[in-house]
Amino acid sequence: MEENKVKKFDAIIIGAGPAGALCAVALARNGKKVLLLDKGGAFADNLCAHFVRQTYDCSLHEPCCRRHSCLSGLGGAALHFEANFDNYPYADAEQKERIADFKFSPFLEAALGDATEAYIMKFYDYMFAAGLQKPAAEPAVCGKGCVGAAPSGTIPVRLEDIKKIAAKLERDLAQYGVCLLGSRTVTDIDKNGDFVVSCVQKTGEETEKFYAKTVAVATGYRSIPTVAKFIRKFGLQHSFPAETELGFRVETSAEIADKLLGGACNPRIKSACGKHRTFCICSGGRIMKYPFAWGSDDFVLDGQHAYSCRGNKTNFSLLSKVKVPAGENSYEFAAEFVHEANTLEKGAVPAQKLADYLSGSKSAQADIDGLSLTLSGCVAADLRPLAEKYGIAIEWFIELVKSVIPHPDYFYNNTVLLAPSAVKYAPRLELKKAESSCPGLYFIGDAGGVVSGISAAGATGLMAADSIIEKYL
Ligand SMILES: Cc1cc2nc3c(=O)[nH]c(=O)nc-3n(C[C@H](O)[C@H](O)[C@H](O)COP(=O)(O)OP(=O)(O)OC[C@H]3O[C@@H](n4cnc5c(N)ncnc54)[C@H](O)[C@@H]3O)c2cc1C
């Protein structure tokens, strides 16, 4: 190994999404020597080109992000298109009035404990300092008719704000002297006194090695195989959830969704029994297809929000909690569901009009094409057998629709179910202030399998930075 390839740091952060980037800034601001590695590139290179074009030229109908490069690099999966920032618990910009009924999710509280609100607000302080528009005096709460709905403290974030946040991150990383290396895929971590992090450049074959007293893994949700490797190698304490959440993505007209939302943005809507819910429901956007895990051929569906360019569609997931069968873990089980959905129509995205799902018949391809979905290449399929096999139920949602929309046939005929959507299947690491059972090895953001979402990722990154400074540096 050449001498100039050997570099020693106080902390190495793997992954430059909201968790990793904020952790790196917080450490470097305190004078620590930090290396931030990411397999992707700079923010500007990864900004979702299709989204930008769609935003500034609404006549373009090419919304499918084929390369998925926008899920990687500085900003991670979060900061390359418009987004919802959740967990803002205040009803006013001055942070005086708490939103009535607001509760952080139990997962976020498990991760951050008594300091949940303090770290969430640290995250927001950073975002407001970057130029994020503070929320309106009275944030929208769910409209009438929603079953078990609660406010999620959502702030809709437009592309202009996303760009300001990315610019501040880039500025701070440079100003505080973080060594940011893009196009570096971390392949391994060893511990030999210090941690040794090995990575490869996309273009080259040679392995680079970097050394540090502490490492924070911030590689996001799609990195489960990488995280699993570190779990095995360091014998990390973890568990798999006994239930996972599986379901469908739904695309419908923004006009009908407005009736459901009653002016709210992303309320937490649950069935009365608590087993089923909507995931990320707001008034605009498009569907996006991306890999189930980095390196996997299987795809899952998620949605981008759109506020600058609202369009005429919206999308969200309908998810059901499903018990993992004995002898399997949640990741394997979710992978089976995803693979079955992927192979239903030979690798195409299977789609079914809600009206046909309800009557138990496969949609006509002409009907699917006629609805001009935001995702191209969807193929008519019958999703009901898949739903029945895996215990996915949407009847509760139909009841909700009926209570809000007087003549729901129009809704049934203009709404499409697409597969697959899956969440909460990752291994959950046992973490104390983001530190794993291997001293000095931290897992932050989605990679730890405990929290998900942008604000939660940022908050855990900030908490890890404090813990690293307190315990090791
Ligand atoms: C389409 C889509 C829309 C979303 N919309 C929202 C939303 O509106 N609101 C919200 O709160 N959440 C949203 N989410 C979820 C949100 O993006 C994530 O919860 C959040 O980005 C997690 O942050 P993170 O830092 O943990 O990981 P990520 O943002 O996933 O970042 C992980 C980083 O690690 C890098 N990486 C992975 N493996 C390696 C490796 N081996 N070596 C080096 N680098 C590696 C990746 O390139 C990536 O940059 C959305 C997700 C998707 C996919």
Short mmCIF file of C-alpha atoms and ligand atoms in Angstrom, two decimals:
data_model
loop_
_atom_site.label_atom_id
_atom_site.label_comp_id
_atom_site.label_asym_id
_atom_site.label_seq_id
_atom_site.Cartn_x
_atom_site.Cartn_y
_atom_site.Cartn_z
CA MET A 1 0.00 0.00 0.00
CA GLU A 2 1.45 3.36 -1.01
CA GLU A 3 1.90 5.84 1.83
CA ASN A 4 -0.32 8.47 0.19
CA LYS A 5 -3.22 6.02 0.14
CA VAL A 6 -3.11 5.62 3.91
CA LYS A 7 -5.13 8.27 5.70
CA LYS A 8 -6.10 8.57 9.34
CA PHE A 9 -9.18 10.44 10.64
CA ASP A 10 -11.03 10.98 13.92
CA ALA A 11 -14.22 9.68 12.32
CA ILE A 12 -15.20 8.14 9.00
CA ILE A 13 -18.79 8.57 7.89
CA ILE A 14 -20.04 6.19 5.21
CA GLY A 15 -22.90 7.67 3.17
CA ALA A 16 -23.60 11.36 2.53
CA GLY A 17 -27.40 11.34 2.89
CA PRO A 18 -29.05 13.56 5.52
CA ALA A 19 -27.78 11.34 8.36
CA GLY A 20 -24.16 11.15 7.22
CA ALA A 21 -23.83 14.72 5.95
CA LEU A 22 -25.21 16.30 9.13
CA CYS A 23 -23.11 14.01 11.33
CA ALA A 24 -19.98 14.99 9.37
CA VAL A 25 -20.75 18.73 9.61
CA ALA A 26 -21.43 18.51 13.36
CA LEU A 27 -18.16 16.66 14.02
CA ALA A 28 -16.04 18.90 11.82
CA ARG A 29 -17.58 22.04 13.27
CA ASN A 30 -16.16 20.83 16.60
CA GLY A 31 -12.70 20.62 15.12
CA LYS A 32 -12.65 16.87 14.40
CA LYS A 33 -10.91 15.41 11.36
CA VAL A 34 -13.66 13.77 9.33
CA LEU A 35 -13.79 11.69 6.15
CA LEU A 36 -17.18 11.41 4.38
CA LEU A 37 -17.40 8.68 1.74
CA ASP A 38 -20.25 8.12 -0.72
CA LYS A 39 -20.69 5.83 -3.69
CA GLY A 40 -22.44 8.66 -5.60
CA GLY A 41 -21.26 12.06 -6.69
CA ALA A 42 -21.80 15.77 -6.03
CA PHE A 43 -25.27 17.19 -5.47
CA ALA A 44 -25.55 18.96 -8.83
CA ASP A 45 -24.63 15.76 -10.72
CA ASN A 46 -27.34 13.79 -8.93
CA LEU A 47 -30.21 16.26 -8.99
CA CYS A 48 -33.01 14.31 -10.61
CA ALA A 49 -32.84 15.61 -14.18
CA HIS A 50 -36.26 14.27 -15.07
CA PHE A 51 -37.78 15.99 -12.08
CA VAL A 52 -36.07 19.28 -12.85
CA ARG A 53 -37.24 19.18 -16.45
CA GLN A 54 -40.73 18.27 -15.39
CA THR A 55 -40.73 21.08 -12.85
CA TYR A 56 -39.67 23.76 -15.27
CA ASP A 57 -41.38 22.48 -18.39
CA CYS A 58 -44.71 20.91 -17.47
CA SER A 59 -45.39 19.85 -21.04
CA LEU A 60 -42.62 17.25 -20.83
CA HIS A 61 -43.99 13.86 -19.94
CA GLU A 62 -40.90 11.85 -19.17
CA PRO A 63 -41.05 11.30 -15.46
CA CYS A 64 -39.42 7.89 -15.12
CA CYS A 65 -36.02 8.21 -13.46
CA ARG A 66 -34.28 5.35 -15.21
CA ARG A 67 -30.78 5.57 -13.77
CA HIS A 68 -31.79 6.21 -10.16
CA SER A 69 -28.57 8.19 -9.76
CA CYS A 70 -30.61 10.67 -7.76
CA LEU A 71 -30.83 8.23 -4.82
CA SER A 72 -27.10 8.36 -4.19
CA GLY A 73 -24.38 10.94 -3.53
CA LEU A 74 -24.42 14.14 -1.46
CA GLY A 75 -27.99 14.48 -0.19
CA GLY A 76 -28.61 10.71 -0.36
CA ALA A 77 -32.09 9.52 -1.30
CA ALA A 78 -33.67 12.64 0.13
CA LEU A 79 -32.39 15.82 -1.41
CA HIS A 80 -32.71 15.36 -5.14
CA PHE A 81 -36.35 16.28 -5.67
CA GLU A 82 -39.14 17.84 -3.63
CA ALA A 83 -39.97 16.25 -0.29
CA ASN A 84 -42.00 16.20 2.89
CA PHE A 85 -40.05 16.93 6.05
CA ASP A 86 -41.87 15.31 8.96
CA ASN A 87 -41.84 15.51 12.76
CA TYR A 88 -42.04 19.29 13.06
CA PRO A 89 -44.10 19.32 16.26
CA TYR A 90 -44.98 23.02 16.35
CA ALA A 91 -47.93 24.88 14.95
CA ASP A 92 -46.02 28.11 14.45
CA ALA A 93 -42.70 29.16 13.06
CA GLU A 94 -41.53 30.61 16.37
CA GLN A 95 -41.78 27.16 17.97
CA LYS A 96 -44.15 28.25 20.70
CA GLU A 97 -47.40 26.40 20.09
CA ARG A 98 -47.26 22.60 19.92
CA ILE A 99 -49.52 20.89 17.37
CA ALA A 100 -52.50 19.43 19.23
CA ASP A 101 -52.35 15.59 19.36
CA PHE A 102 -48.85 15.52 17.89
CA LYS A 103 -46.84 12.43 18.82
CA PHE A 104 -43.43 11.37 17.56
CA SER A 105 -43.39 7.81 16.27
CA PRO A 106 -42.39 5.22 18.89
CA PHE A 107 -39.44 4.25 16.65
CA LEU A 108 -38.08 7.78 16.67
CA GLU A 109 -38.49 7.95 20.44
CA ALA A 110 -36.79 4.56 20.81
CA ALA A 111 -33.82 5.93 18.87
CA LEU A 112 -33.55 9.37 20.46
CA GLY A 113 -35.14 8.82 23.88
CA ASP A 114 -35.69 11.91 26.03
CA ALA A 115 -33.70 13.97 23.55
CA THR A 116 -36.13 13.32 20.64
CA GLU A 117 -37.53 16.83 20.43
CA ALA A 118 -34.14 18.46 21.06
CA TYR A 119 -32.44 16.62 18.15
CA ILE A 120 -35.41 17.04 15.80
CA MET A 121 -35.31 20.77 16.50
CA LYS A 122 -31.53 20.83 15.94
CA PHE A 123 -32.24 19.28 12.54
CA TYR A 124 -34.84 21.95 11.81
CA ASP A 125 -32.60 24.76 13.06
CA TYR A 126 -30.05 23.67 10.47
CA MET A 127 -32.69 23.51 7.74
CA PHE A 128 -34.11 26.95 8.63
CA ALA A 129 -30.59 28.38 8.70
CA ALA A 130 -30.15 26.93 5.19
CA GLY A 131 -33.22 28.86 4.04
CA LEU A 132 -36.05 26.33 4.43
CA GLN A 133 -39.29 28.27 4.56
CA LYS A 134 -40.76 28.04 8.05
CA PRO A 135 -44.21 26.47 8.23
CA ALA A 136 -47.31 28.58 7.91
CA ALA A 137 -48.84 29.75 11.18
CA GLU A 138 -51.44 27.01 11.12
CA PRO A 139 -50.26 23.75 9.60
CA ALA A 140 -52.97 21.75 7.88
CA VAL A 141 -54.39 18.82 9.79
CA CYS A 142 -56.39 16.01 8.34
CA GLY A 143 -59.77 16.87 6.90
CA LYS A 144 -63.06 15.49 8.04
CA GLY A 145 -63.85 11.85 7.54
CA CYS A 146 -60.37 10.36 8.03
CA VAL A 147 -60.28 7.27 10.22
CA GLY A 148 -57.57 7.34 12.86
CA ALA A 149 -55.75 10.27 11.26
CA ALA A 150 -53.18 12.36 13.09
CA PRO A 151 -50.93 15.22 12.02
CA SER A 152 -47.41 14.19 11.05
CA GLY A 153 -45.89 17.66 11.44
CA THR A 154 -45.11 17.80 7.73
CA ILE A 155 -43.44 20.73 6.02
CA PRO A 156 -43.71 20.51 2.22
CA VAL A 157 -40.25 21.31 0.84
CA ARG A 158 -39.90 22.75 -2.64
CA LEU A 159 -37.02 22.25 -5.01
CA GLU A 160 -35.75 25.80 -4.42
CA ASP A 161 -35.42 24.99 -0.68
CA ILE A 162 -33.82 21.62 -1.41
CA LYS A 163 -31.19 23.43 -3.49
CA LYS A 164 -30.52 25.89 -0.65
CA ILE A 165 -30.12 23.03 1.85
CA ALA A 166 -27.72 21.18 -0.45
CA ALA A 167 -25.76 24.41 -1.01
CA LYS A 168 -25.42 24.95 2.76
CA LEU A 169 -24.29 21.36 3.26
CA GLU A 170 -21.70 21.75 0.51
CA ARG A 171 -20.52 25.06 1.98
CA ASP A 172 -20.29 23.74 5.55
CA LEU A 173 -18.52 20.53 4.56
CA ALA A 174 -15.91 22.64 2.75
CA GLN A 175 -15.67 25.38 5.40
CA TYR A 176 -15.21 22.99 8.33
CA GLY A 177 -12.71 20.93 6.36
CA VAL A 178 -14.55 17.63 5.90
CA CYS A 179 -12.73 15.44 3.40
CA LEU A 180 -15.62 14.45 1.08
CA LEU A 181 -14.80 11.70 -1.38
CA GLY A 182 -17.50 10.74 -3.87
CA SER A 183 -17.57 7.74 -6.20
CA ARG A 184 -16.23 5.59 -3.34
CA THR A 185 -18.13 2.41 -2.57
CA VAL A 186 -17.25 1.07 0.86
CA THR A 187 -16.69 -2.65 0.60
CA ASP A 188 -15.56 -3.55 4.11
CA ILE A 189 -14.83 -2.39 7.63
CA ASP A 190 -12.25 -4.08 9.88
CA LYS A 191 -11.17 -3.33 13.41
CA ASN A 192 -7.54 -3.60 14.27
CA GLY A 193 -7.17 -1.14 17.12
CA ASP A 194 -8.56 1.61 14.89
CA PHE A 195 -11.27 0.92 12.34
CA VAL A 196 -10.06 0.25 8.80
CA VAL A 197 -12.52 1.22 6.07
CA SER A 198 -11.92 -0.21 2.58
CA CYS A 199 -13.48 1.27 -0.51
CA VAL A 200 -13.20 1.16 -4.27
CA GLN A 201 -13.62 3.89 -6.82
CA LYS A 202 -16.19 3.16 -9.44
CA THR A 203 -13.70 3.50 -12.23
CA GLY A 204 -10.65 1.86 -10.67
CA GLU A 205 -9.86 -1.55 -9.30
CA GLU A 206 -7.53 -0.53 -6.48
CA THR A 207 -8.79 -0.70 -2.89
CA GLU A 208 -8.19 2.39 -0.78
CA LYS A 209 -7.95 2.05 3.00
CA PHE A 210 -8.75 4.73 5.56
CA TYR A 211 -8.32 4.59 9.34
CA ALA A 212 -10.30 6.14 12.20
CA LYS A 213 -11.15 5.82 15.87
CA THR A 214 -14.87 5.80 15.07
CA VAL A 215 -17.05 4.94 12.08
CA ALA A 216 -20.66 5.92 11.39
CA VAL A 217 -22.53 3.81 8.83
CA ALA A 218 -25.13 5.99 7.09
CA THR A 219 -25.72 3.97 3.97
CA GLY A 220 -29.52 4.16 3.88
CA TYR A 221 -32.32 1.66 3.43
CA ARG A 222 -31.15 0.04 0.23
CA SER A 223 -27.88 -1.03 1.86
CA ILE A 224 -29.29 -3.96 3.86
CA PRO A 225 -26.83 -6.52 2.37
CA THR A 226 -23.90 -4.25 3.38
CA VAL A 227 -25.31 -3.71 6.88
CA ALA A 228 -25.94 -7.48 7.19
CA LYS A 229 -22.28 -8.09 6.37
CA PHE A 230 -21.21 -5.78 9.22
CA ILE A 231 -23.74 -7.43 11.57
CA ARG A 232 -22.14 -10.82 10.89
CA LYS A 233 -18.57 -9.59 11.00
CA PHE A 234 -18.86 -7.73 14.33
CA GLY A 235 -21.55 -9.96 15.87
CA LEU A 236 -23.77 -6.88 16.26
CA GLN A 237 -26.84 -7.21 18.45
CA HIS A 238 -29.95 -6.87 16.35
CA SER A 239 -33.44 -8.23 15.80
CA PHE A 240 -35.77 -8.58 12.85
CA PRO A 241 -39.28 -7.15 13.11
CA ALA A 242 -41.91 -9.86 13.69
CA GLU A 243 -44.15 -7.94 11.25
CA THR A 244 -43.32 -6.15 8.07
CA GLU A 245 -45.47 -3.78 5.98
CA LEU A 246 -46.38 -4.78 2.44
CA GLY A 247 -48.81 -3.32 -0.04
CA PHE A 248 -49.35 -1.35 -3.18
CA ARG A 249 -48.58 2.08 -4.49
CA VAL A 250 -51.66 4.00 -5.52
CA GLU A 251 -51.84 6.67 -8.20
CA THR A 252 -54.90 8.82 -8.52
CA SER A 253 -55.93 12.23 -9.75
CA ALA A 254 -54.74 15.09 -7.56
CA GLU A 255 -58.24 16.54 -7.72
CA ILE A 256 -59.77 13.46 -6.06
CA ALA A 257 -56.96 13.20 -3.54
CA ASP A 258 -57.67 16.77 -2.44
CA LYS A 259 -61.11 15.63 -1.33
CA LEU A 260 -59.53 12.91 0.78
CA LEU A 261 -56.95 15.22 2.28
CA GLY A 262 -59.22 18.15 3.08
CA GLY A 263 -56.27 20.55 2.88
CA ALA A 264 -53.85 18.39 4.87
CA CYS A 265 -50.42 17.31 3.72
CA ASN A 266 -49.26 13.82 4.63
CA PRO A 267 -51.51 13.09 7.62
CA ARG A 268 -50.93 9.71 9.28
CA ILE A 269 -54.08 7.84 8.20
CA LYS A 270 -54.61 4.45 9.83
CA SER A 271 -57.36 1.86 9.83
CA ALA A 272 -59.36 1.67 13.05
CA CYS A 273 -57.72 -1.72 13.86
CA GLY A 274 -54.26 -0.14 13.49
CA LYS A 275 -53.06 -2.81 10.99
CA HIS A 276 -53.30 -0.80 7.80
CA ARG A 277 -52.24 2.69 6.81
CA THR A 278 -51.50 5.10 4.05
CA PHE A 279 -47.86 6.02 3.57
CA CYS A 280 -46.90 9.49 2.45
CA ILE A 281 -50.13 10.91 1.11
CA CYS A 282 -50.11 14.45 -0.25
CA SER A 283 -51.51 16.37 -3.17
CA GLY A 284 -49.01 16.00 -6.00
CA GLY A 285 -46.16 13.94 -7.39
CA ARG A 286 -45.15 10.95 -9.44
CA ILE A 287 -44.26 7.33 -8.88
CA MET A 288 -40.68 6.19 -8.94
CA LYS A 289 -39.18 2.75 -9.37
CA TYR A 290 -35.90 1.93 -7.63
CA PRO A 291 -33.90 -1.13 -6.53
CA PHE A 292 -35.11 -3.17 -3.55
CA ALA A 293 -31.49 -3.20 -2.35
CA TRP A 294 -28.31 -1.89 -4.01
CA GLY A 295 -27.21 -4.66 -6.38
CA SER A 296 -30.64 -6.33 -6.51
CA ASP A 297 -32.48 -6.77 -9.81
CA ASP A 298 -35.84 -6.49 -8.06
CA PHE A 299 -37.59 -3.14 -7.84
CA VAL A 300 -39.93 -1.47 -5.38
CA LEU A 301 -42.05 1.63 -5.90
CA ASP A 302 -41.95 4.89 -4.00
CA GLY A 303 -43.21 8.36 -4.75
CA GLN A 304 -41.80 11.81 -5.19
CA HIS A 305 -43.76 14.80 -4.08
CA ALA A 306 -44.29 17.79 -6.35
CA TYR A 307 -45.11 21.23 -5.07
CA SER A 308 -43.42 23.55 -7.59
CA CYS A 309 -45.13 21.77 -10.44
CA ARG A 310 -48.20 20.15 -9.04
CA GLY A 311 -49.32 18.14 -12.07
CA ASN A 312 -52.60 16.33 -12.10
CA LYS A 313 -51.61 13.17 -10.21
CA THR A 314 -50.74 12.12 -6.73
CA ASN A 315 -49.52 8.87 -5.26
CA PHE A 316 -49.17 7.12 -1.92
CA SER A 317 -48.83 3.60 -0.56
CA LEU A 318 -51.50 1.45 1.03
CA LEU A 319 -49.69 -0.80 3.47
CA SER A 320 -50.73 -3.68 5.71
CA LYS A 321 -48.84 -5.08 8.66
CA VAL A 322 -48.10 -8.69 7.83
CA LYS A 323 -46.73 -11.34 10.21
CA VAL A 324 -43.42 -12.86 9.15
CA PRO A 325 -43.77 -16.68 8.95
CA ALA A 326 -41.80 -18.77 11.43
CA GLY A 327 -38.32 -19.65 10.19
CA GLU A 328 -38.01 -16.58 7.94
CA ASN A 329 -36.81 -13.09 8.68
CA SER A 330 -38.60 -9.92 7.62
CA TYR A 331 -36.04 -9.10 4.92
CA GLU A 332 -36.32 -12.52 3.25
CA PHE A 333 -40.10 -12.42 3.50
CA ALA A 334 -40.37 -8.93 2.01
CA ALA A 335 -37.92 -9.97 -0.72
CA GLU A 336 -40.21 -12.91 -1.64
CA PHE A 337 -43.21 -10.59 -1.93
CA VAL A 338 -41.24 -8.07 -3.98
CA HIS A 339 -39.90 -10.78 -6.30
CA GLU A 340 -43.36 -12.28 -6.84
CA ALA A 341 -44.78 -8.88 -7.68
CA ASN A 342 -41.87 -8.23 -10.04
CA THR A 343 -42.35 -11.51 -11.90
CA LEU A 344 -46.14 -11.26 -12.12
CA GLU A 345 -45.84 -9.48 -15.48
CA LYS A 346 -42.30 -10.51 -16.46
CA GLY A 347 -40.38 -7.63 -14.92
CA ALA A 348 -42.89 -4.88 -15.78
CA VAL A 349 -44.71 -2.89 -13.10
CA PRO A 350 -48.05 -4.70 -12.55
CA ALA A 351 -51.03 -2.32 -12.48
CA GLN A 352 -54.75 -2.68 -11.84
CA LYS A 353 -57.57 -0.16 -11.88
CA LEU A 354 -59.14 0.03 -8.43
CA ALA A 355 -62.57 -0.65 -9.97
CA ASP A 356 -61.24 -3.93 -11.42
CA TYR A 357 -59.50 -4.89 -8.17
CA LEU A 358 -62.81 -4.48 -6.37
CA SER A 359 -64.71 -6.56 -8.91
CA GLY A 360 -61.94 -9.19 -9.04
CA SER A 361 -61.00 -8.85 -12.72
CA LYS A 362 -57.79 -8.03 -14.56
CA SER A 363 -57.80 -4.54 -16.09
CA ALA A 364 -57.68 -4.07 -19.84
CA GLN A 365 -54.27 -2.78 -20.97
CA ALA A 366 -56.05 -0.01 -22.91
CA ASP A 367 -57.61 1.21 -19.64
CA ILE A 368 -54.23 1.31 -17.90
CA ASP A 369 -52.67 3.16 -20.87
CA GLY A 370 -55.66 5.51 -20.99
CA LEU A 371 -55.00 6.71 -17.45
CA SER A 372 -51.58 8.18 -18.45
CA LEU A 373 -49.72 6.99 -15.39
CA THR A 374 -46.64 8.96 -14.37
CA LEU A 375 -44.59 5.78 -14.55
CA SER A 376 -44.18 4.40 -18.07
CA GLY A 377 -44.27 0.69 -18.96
CA CYS A 378 -46.97 -0.49 -16.51
CA VAL A 379 -48.70 -3.72 -17.52
CA ALA A 380 -52.26 -4.76 -16.64
CA ALA A 381 -52.29 -7.45 -13.97
CA ASP A 382 -54.54 -8.98 -11.33
CA LEU A 383 -53.10 -7.99 -7.94
CA ARG A 384 -55.81 -9.57 -5.83
CA PRO A 385 -54.29 -13.07 -5.52
CA LEU A 386 -51.02 -11.45 -4.39
CA ALA A 387 -52.90 -9.33 -1.83
CA GLU A 388 -54.75 -12.38 -0.53
CA LYS A 389 -51.61 -14.52 -0.33
CA TYR A 390 -49.73 -11.91 1.70
CA GLY A 391 -52.63 -10.59 3.81
CA ILE A 392 -52.78 -7.10 2.26
CA ALA A 393 -56.18 -5.48 2.82
CA ILE A 394 -57.54 -2.26 1.34
CA GLU A 395 -61.21 -2.53 2.39
CA TRP A 396 -60.69 -0.10 5.29
CA PHE A 397 -59.48 2.50 2.77
CA ILE A 398 -62.52 1.94 0.57
CA GLU A 399 -64.72 2.68 3.59
CA LEU A 400 -62.77 5.90 4.14
CA VAL A 401 -63.22 6.87 0.47
CA LYS A 402 -66.96 6.24 0.69
CA SER A 403 -67.23 8.48 3.75
CA VAL A 404 -65.48 11.38 2.01
CA ILE A 405 -66.44 11.06 -1.67
CA PRO A 406 -70.22 10.89 -2.27
CA HIS A 407 -70.01 9.13 -5.69
CA PRO A 408 -66.87 7.00 -5.48
CA ASP A 409 -67.21 5.25 -8.89
CA TYR A 410 -65.23 8.07 -10.51
CA PHE A 411 -62.50 7.48 -7.91
CA TYR A 412 -62.50 3.71 -8.51
CA ASN A 413 -62.16 4.23 -12.27
CA ASN A 414 -59.41 6.83 -12.06
CA THR A 415 -57.24 5.20 -9.45
CA VAL A 416 -54.63 2.53 -10.11
CA LEU A 417 -52.90 0.09 -7.75
CA LEU A 418 -49.30 -0.75 -8.62
CA ALA A 419 -46.93 -3.23 -7.01
CA PRO A 420 -44.87 -3.62 -4.95
CA SER A 421 -44.51 -1.30 -1.97
CA ALA A 422 -42.67 -2.61 1.10
CA VAL A 423 -41.26 -0.98 4.25
CA LYS A 424 -40.02 -1.88 7.74
CA TYR A 425 -38.30 -5.13 6.83
CA ALA A 426 -34.70 -4.18 7.66
CA PRO A 427 -32.81 -5.68 10.58
CA ARG A 428 -33.07 -3.41 13.64
CA LEU A 429 -29.75 -2.84 15.29
CA GLU A 430 -29.63 -2.45 19.03
CA LEU A 431 -28.23 1.02 19.37
CA LYS A 432 -27.46 3.32 22.28
CA LYS A 433 -27.26 6.91 21.10
CA ALA A 434 -26.75 5.39 17.63
CA GLU A 435 -23.77 3.29 18.79
CA SER A 436 -23.92 -0.43 18.06
CA SER A 437 -22.75 -3.23 20.35
CA CYS A 438 -19.29 -2.81 18.74
CA PRO A 439 -17.82 0.20 20.58
CA GLY A 440 -17.12 3.12 18.25
CA LEU A 441 -19.22 1.71 15.38
CA TYR A 442 -22.35 3.84 14.86
CA PHE A 443 -25.37 3.32 12.60
CA ILE A 444 -27.39 6.41 11.72
CA GLY A 445 -30.44 7.20 9.59
CA ASP A 446 -32.21 4.44 7.69
CA ALA A 447 -29.17 2.11 7.87
CA GLY A 448 -29.83 1.25 11.54
CA GLY A 449 -33.27 -0.13 10.61
CA VAL A 450 -34.94 1.73 13.47
CA VAL A 451 -35.95 5.12 12.06
CA SER A 452 -36.86 6.27 8.57
CA GLY A 453 -37.35 9.63 6.90
CA ILE A 454 -35.27 12.72 6.36
CA SER A 455 -35.75 14.52 9.68
CA ALA A 456 -35.20 11.29 11.67
CA ALA A 457 -32.04 10.57 9.65
CA GLY A 458 -30.66 14.05 10.31
CA ALA A 459 -31.55 13.90 14.01
CA THR A 460 -29.81 10.53 14.54
CA GLY A 461 -26.74 11.84 12.67
CA LEU A 462 -26.56 14.85 15.01
CA MET A 463 -27.01 12.64 18.06
CA ALA A 464 -24.21 10.30 16.91
CA ALA A 465 -21.86 13.27 16.46
CA ASP A 466 -22.45 14.35 20.08
CA SER A 467 -21.94 10.81 21.36
CA ILE A 468 -18.74 10.32 19.33
CA ILE A 469 -17.29 13.57 20.71
CA GLU A 470 -18.32 12.76 24.26
CA LYS A 471 -17.02 9.18 24.27
CA TYR A 472 -14.11 9.00 21.86
CA LEU A 473 -12.63 12.32 20.77
C1 LIG B 1 -38.29 8.22 -3.92
C2 LIG B 1 -38.16 8.53 -2.46
C3 LIG B 1 -38.86 9.59 -1.91
C4 LIG B 1 -38.76 9.88 -0.55
N1 LIG B 1 -39.44 10.95 -0.04
C5 LIG B 1 -39.30 11.26 1.26
C6 LIG B 1 -39.93 12.41 1.81
O1 LIG B 1 -40.59 13.17 1.11
N2 LIG B 1 -39.78 12.66 3.14
C7 LIG B 1 -39.01 11.85 3.96
O2 LIG B 1 -38.88 12.14 5.16
N3 LIG B 1 -38.40 10.77 3.45
C8 LIG B 1 -38.51 10.47 2.13
N4 LIG B 1 -37.88 9.38 1.63
C9 LIG B 1 -37.05 8.59 2.54
C10 LIG B 1 -35.75 9.36 2.78
O3 LIG B 1 -35.18 9.70 1.55
C11 LIG B 1 -34.80 8.53 3.63
O4 LIG B 1 -35.46 8.15 4.83
C12 LIG B 1 -33.55 9.32 3.97
O5 LIG B 1 -32.91 9.73 2.78
C13 LIG B 1 -32.61 8.49 4.82
O6 LIG B 1 -31.41 9.17 4.95
P1 LIG B 1 -30.05 8.40 5.19
O7 LIG B 1 -29.01 9.45 5.31
O8 LIG B 1 -30.21 7.42 6.27
O9 LIG B 1 -29.81 7.50 3.87
P2 LIG B 1 -29.82 7.86 2.33
O10 LIG B 1 -30.43 9.19 2.08
O11 LIG B 1 -30.39 6.68 1.63
O12 LIG B 1 -28.28 8.00 1.98
C14 LIG B 1 -27.42 6.90 1.99
C15 LIG B 1 -26.18 7.26 1.20
O13 LIG B 1 -25.25 6.21 1.38
C16 LIG B 1 -24.61 5.96 0.15
N5 LIG B 1 -24.15 4.57 0.19
C17 LIG B 1 -24.89 3.44 0.27
N6 LIG B 1 -24.09 2.36 0.31
C18 LIG B 1 -22.80 2.83 0.25
C19 LIG B 1 -21.52 2.19 0.27
N7 LIG B 1 -21.38 0.86 0.36
N8 LIG B 1 -20.43 2.98 0.18
C20 LIG B 1 -20.53 4.34 0.10
N9 LIG B 1 -21.72 4.98 0.09
C21 LIG B 1 -22.84 4.24 0.17
C22 LIG B 1 -25.68 6.22 -0.90
O14 LIG B 1 -25.08 6.57 -2.14
C23 LIG B 1 -26.45 7.39 -0.29
O15 LIG B 1 -25.97 8.64 -0.74
C24 LIG B 1 -37.95 9.08 0.27
C25 LIG B 1 -37.24 8.01 -0.27
C26 LIG B 1 -37.33 7.74 -1.63
C27 LIG B 1 -36.54 6.61 -2.19
#
